[in-house]
Tab-separated table of C-alpha atoms in Angstrom:
chain	number	residue	atom	x	y	z
E	1	MET	CA	6.869	-8.137	-10.355
E	2	CYS	CA	4.664	-5.442	-8.817
E	3	GLY	CA	5.978	-2.060	-7.707
E	4	ILE	CA	5.346	-0.167	-4.454
E	5	VAL	CA	6.070	3.458	-3.586
E	6	GLY	CA	5.002	5.341	-0.469
E	7	TYR	CA	5.674	8.860	0.812
E	8	THR	CA	4.942	10.962	3.868
E	9	GLY	CA	6.330	14.469	4.207
E	10	ARG	CA	5.906	18.180	3.624
E	11	GLU	CA	5.573	17.962	-0.152
E	12	ALA	CA	2.591	16.814	-2.242
E	13	ALA	CA	2.669	13.016	-2.098
E	14	ALA	CA	0.961	12.029	-5.352
E	15	PRO	CA	3.485	13.482	-7.844
E	16	ILE	CA	6.365	11.944	-5.860
E	17	VAL	CA	4.675	8.549	-5.685
E	18	LEU	CA	3.806	8.577	-9.383
E	19	ASN	CA	7.344	9.563	-10.321
E	20	GLY	CA	8.655	6.745	-8.174
E	21	LEU	CA	6.330	4.261	-9.868
E	22	SER	CA	7.664	5.398	-13.246
E	23	LYS	CA	11.137	4.292	-12.108
E	24	LEU	CA	9.724	0.801	-11.464
E	25	GLU	CA	7.979	0.278	-14.813
E	26	TYR	CA	10.745	-2.144	-15.810
E	27	ARG	CA	9.217	-4.632	-13.336
E	28	GLY	CA	6.194	-5.172	-15.601
E	29	TYR	CA	2.553	-4.493	-14.687
E	30	ASP	CA	-0.999	-4.404	-16.034
E	31	SER	CA	-2.682	-1.807	-13.785
E	32	ALA	CA	-1.756	1.003	-11.432
E	33	GLY	CA	-3.186	3.078	-8.616
E	34	VAL	CA	-2.458	5.713	-5.992
E	35	ALA	CA	-4.042	6.708	-2.665
E	36	VAL	CA	-3.471	9.985	-0.792
E	37	PHE	CA	-4.732	11.250	2.551
E	38	ASN	CA	-6.791	14.375	1.790
E	39	GLU	CA	-6.474	16.558	4.899
E	40	ALA	CA	-9.164	19.016	3.827
E	41	GLU	CA	-11.764	16.245	3.583
E	42	ASN	CA	-10.291	14.006	6.293
E	43	ASP	CA	-10.475	11.101	3.874
E	44	ILE	CA	-8.240	8.955	1.680
E	45	ASP	CA	-8.672	9.503	-2.062
E	46	ILE	CA	-8.017	6.458	-4.259
E	47	VAL	CA	-7.553	6.517	-8.036
E	48	LYS	CA	-6.892	3.337	-10.016
E	49	THR	CA	-6.672	2.394	-13.663
E	50	LYS	CA	-6.166	-0.604	-15.898
E	51	GLY	CA	-3.222	-0.468	-18.247
E	52	ARG	CA	-0.182	1.775	-18.325
E	53	LEU	CA	0.955	4.330	-15.784
E	54	LYS	CA	0.262	7.126	-18.282
E	55	ASN	CA	-3.458	6.415	-17.821
E	56	LEU	CA	-3.090	7.076	-14.092
E	57	LEU	CA	-1.133	10.264	-14.790
E	58	GLU	CA	-3.962	11.472	-17.026
E	59	LYS	CA	-6.663	10.636	-14.435
E	60	THR	CA	-4.814	12.508	-11.669
E	61	ASP	CA	-3.318	15.383	-13.681
E	62	SER	CA	0.125	13.924	-12.895
E	63	GLY	CA	-0.864	13.820	-9.240
E	64	LYS	CA	-1.821	17.481	-8.958
E	65	ALA	CA	-5.518	16.563	-8.590
E	66	MET	CA	-4.797	14.627	-5.390
E	67	PRO	CA	-3.763	16.994	-2.570
E	68	GLY	CA	-2.079	15.675	0.557
E	69	GLY	CA	1.325	14.850	1.979
E	70	CYS	CA	0.944	11.126	2.669
E	71	GLY	CA	0.310	8.560	-0.038
E	72	ILE	CA	0.981	5.121	-1.466
E	73	GLY	CA	1.051	3.813	-5.020
E	74	HIS	CA	1.312	0.502	-6.829
E	75	THR	CA	1.839	-1.091	-10.211
E	76	ARG	CA	0.200	-4.549	-10.325
E	77	TRP	CA	0.946	-7.711	-12.247
E	78	ALA	CA	-2.205	-9.827	-11.991
E	79	THR	CA	-2.064	-13.089	-10.051
E	80	HIS	CA	-5.448	-13.406	-8.310
E	81	GLY	CA	-8.113	-11.783	-10.481
E	82	ALA	CA	-7.889	-10.395	-14.003
E	83	PRO	CA	-6.299	-7.016	-14.794
E	84	SER	CA	-9.006	-4.460	-13.994
E	85	GLU	CA	-9.625	-1.235	-12.132
E	86	LYS	CA	-11.360	-2.988	-9.212
E	87	ASN	CA	-8.520	-5.499	-8.840
E	88	ALA	CA	-5.811	-2.826	-9.014
E	89	HIS	CA	-4.118	-1.597	-5.851
E	90	PRO	CA	-4.357	0.262	-3.496
E	91	HIS	CA	-7.038	-1.775	-1.747
E	92	CYS	CA	-9.163	-0.550	1.143
E	93	SER	CA	-11.084	-2.108	4.011
E	94	ASP	CA	-14.844	-2.442	3.813
E	95	ASP	CA	-15.321	0.812	5.763
E	96	LYS	CA	-12.516	2.558	3.795
E	97	MET	CA	-10.631	3.212	7.046
E	98	VAL	CA	-7.509	1.259	6.074
E	99	VAL	CA	-5.812	1.536	2.662
E	100	MET	CA	-2.796	-0.491	1.583
E	101	VAL	CA	-0.587	-1.813	-1.210
E	102	HIS	CA	0.904	-5.301	-1.360
E	103	ASN	CA	3.463	-7.276	-3.317
E	104	GLY	CA	3.495	-11.051	-2.952
E	105	ILE	CA	0.947	-13.836	-2.586
E	106	ILE	CA	-1.212	-14.649	0.449
E	107	GLU	CA	-1.554	-18.424	0.435
E	108	ASN	CA	-4.299	-18.627	3.098
E	109	TYR	CA	-6.373	-15.730	1.772
E	110	GLN	CA	-9.499	-17.839	1.149
E	111	GLU	CA	-9.544	-19.065	4.732
E	112	LEU	CA	-9.092	-15.511	6.021
E	113	LYS	CA	-11.704	-14.184	3.599
E	114	ASP	CA	-14.268	-16.745	4.751
E	115	LYS	CA	-13.681	-15.753	8.378
E	116	LEU	CA	-14.034	-12.046	7.582
E	117	LEU	CA	-17.211	-12.658	5.583
E	118	ARG	CA	-18.677	-14.341	8.652
E	119	LYS	CA	-17.715	-11.234	10.642
E	120	GLY	CA	-19.773	-9.106	8.240
E	121	TYR	CA	-17.037	-7.751	5.972
E	122	ALA	CA	-17.813	-7.258	2.273
E	123	PHE	CA	-15.342	-7.681	-0.598
E	124	TYR	CA	-15.300	-5.970	-4.003
E	125	SER	CA	-12.297	-7.529	-5.789
E	126	GLU	CA	-11.048	-10.949	-6.852
E	127	THR	CA	-7.642	-10.473	-5.226
E	128	ASP	CA	-5.909	-12.209	-2.359
E	129	THR	CA	-4.680	-8.788	-1.227
E	130	GLU	CA	-8.085	-7.456	-0.197
E	131	VAL	CA	-8.160	-9.676	2.880
E	132	ILE	CA	-5.235	-7.710	4.345
E	133	PRO	CA	-6.858	-4.264	4.831
E	134	ASN	CA	-10.005	-5.914	6.171
E	135	LEU	CA	-7.960	-8.029	8.579
E	136	ILE	CA	-6.073	-4.922	9.730
E	137	ASP	CA	-9.397	-3.131	10.148
E	138	TYR	CA	-10.705	-6.070	12.213
E	139	TYR	CA	-7.814	-5.699	14.669
E	140	TYR	CA	-7.712	-1.891	14.512
E	141	LYS	CA	-8.766	-0.249	17.780
E	142	ASP	CA	-6.693	2.892	18.255
E	143	ASP	CA	-3.198	1.875	17.089
E	144	LEU	CA	-2.539	1.173	13.403
E	145	PHE	CA	0.882	-0.335	14.045
E	146	GLU	CA	-0.503	-2.812	16.564
E	147	ALA	CA	-3.263	-3.787	14.125
E	148	VAL	CA	-0.768	-4.365	11.304
E	149	VAL	CA	1.391	-6.539	13.566
E	150	LYS	CA	-1.600	-8.672	14.584
E	151	ALA	CA	-2.973	-8.952	11.053
E	152	THR	CA	0.320	-9.888	9.378
E	153	SER	CA	0.921	-12.578	11.999
E	154	LYS	CA	-2.081	-14.384	10.476
E	155	LEU	CA	-0.787	-14.220	6.890
E	156	GLU	CA	0.827	-17.192	5.189
E	157	GLY	CA	2.864	-16.498	2.076
E	158	SER	CA	5.013	-13.606	0.912
E	159	PHE	CA	4.358	-9.921	1.300
E	160	ALA	CA	5.734	-6.402	1.163
E	161	ILE	CA	3.093	-4.037	2.520
E	162	GLY	CA	2.531	-0.307	2.872
E	163	VAL	CA	-0.453	0.822	4.981
E	164	ILE	CA	-2.137	4.145	5.753
E	165	ALA	CA	-5.303	4.810	7.761
E	166	LYS	CA	-7.831	7.630	7.864
E	167	ASN	CA	-7.536	8.000	11.655
E	168	GLU	CA	-3.736	8.383	11.625
E	169	PRO	CA	-2.837	10.959	8.944
E	170	ASN	CA	0.771	11.262	7.789
E	171	LYS	CA	1.713	7.863	9.255
E	172	LEU	CA	2.859	5.062	6.977
E	173	ILE	CA	3.404	1.502	8.221
E	174	ALA	CA	5.590	-0.919	6.264
E	175	VAL	CA	6.513	-4.587	6.704
E	176	ARG	CA	8.034	-7.284	4.520
E	177	LYS	CA	8.324	-11.077	4.425
E	178	ASP	CA	9.988	-12.829	1.492
E	179	SER	CA	9.376	-9.819	-0.758
E	180	PRO	CA	11.762	-6.843	-1.006
E	181	LEU	CA	10.984	-3.424	0.503
E	182	ILE	CA	13.230	-0.461	1.265
E	183	VAL	CA	12.880	2.640	3.435
E	184	GLY	CA	14.276	6.014	2.357
E	185	LEU	CA	14.886	8.961	4.688
E	186	GLY	CA	15.038	12.595	3.601
E	187	LYS	CA	14.719	15.982	5.273
E	188	ASP	CA	11.187	16.157	6.703
E	189	GLU	CA	10.108	13.218	4.532
E	190	SER	CA	10.174	9.426	4.484
E	191	PHE	CA	9.704	6.869	1.709
E	192	ILE	CA	9.076	3.199	1.061
E	193	ALA	CA	9.636	1.412	-2.235
E	194	SER	CA	10.084	-2.048	-3.631
E	195	ASP	CA	13.390	-0.998	-5.210
E	196	ILE	CA	15.974	1.750	-4.665
E	197	PRO	CA	15.632	3.600	-8.045
E	198	ALA	CA	12.151	4.786	-7.004
E	199	VAL	CA	13.591	7.115	-4.329
E	200	LEU	CA	16.985	8.133	-5.712
E	201	ASN	CA	15.667	11.499	-6.943
E	202	HIS	CA	14.961	12.406	-3.313
E	203	THR	CA	17.407	10.601	-1.039
E	204	ARG	CA	20.451	8.344	-0.959
E	205	ASP	CA	19.809	7.449	2.696
E	206	VAL	CA	18.253	4.039	2.113
E	207	TYR	CA	17.638	1.108	4.451
E	208	LEU	CA	16.726	-2.388	3.272
E	209	LEU	CA	14.109	-3.887	5.563
E	210	GLU	CA	14.981	-7.311	6.919
E	211	ASP	CA	12.533	-10.194	6.776
E	212	LYS	CA	9.615	-9.715	9.207
E	213	GLU	CA	10.861	-6.206	10.052
E	214	PHE	CA	8.368	-3.354	10.518
E	215	ALA	CA	8.812	0.367	9.974
E	216	ILE	CA	6.717	3.286	11.205
E	217	LEU	CA	7.291	6.310	8.988
E	218	THR	CA	6.306	9.926	9.558
E	219	PRO	CA	7.596	13.166	8.024
E	220	ASN	CA	10.011	13.348	10.975
E	221	GLY	CA	11.705	10.029	10.289
């Protein structure tokens, strides 16, 4: 029962994402992580930890050590690969261009992984999830949304996904299939989460994504 939270807006993303994850601790998890687009360095910072969310709060100074207004976070319950920092989400593509979080199980991940290995991609974790950012990266030319659509069309199984990319700051792409995901809308800010309590401190304007429905979120809506 993993948890997802994502944010893009005018505020600092990391504290909001971490607070949202704390509202999802009831779902059970064994590791946690957060990724934020760092505008000053034009890069995506990723911090992950094994164990409880408090460990992630300590590593990030409750999010204050991770500047930026667009971020995603995750609490993981291990399915593929043991609980560890390297297996925790968020996961990134081989070139660190694409970063994403995922709930669900990719049934054809080994087939996809073998194909990507033949294309020259390297993998660092034992998870099924890691094929997704690399597959998105494979299809990514100049449009993240188009790449996510193409990549997810190849996935078999269940998924709720939040994706950010270094080349498209402040944009967050979300999609779900057989795994719950909601979108929240606030003033100059947008959210995703795997359950409504994660965003209730910020908005009551919530939309439940339908199966195979995509969302493109920016601070403007």
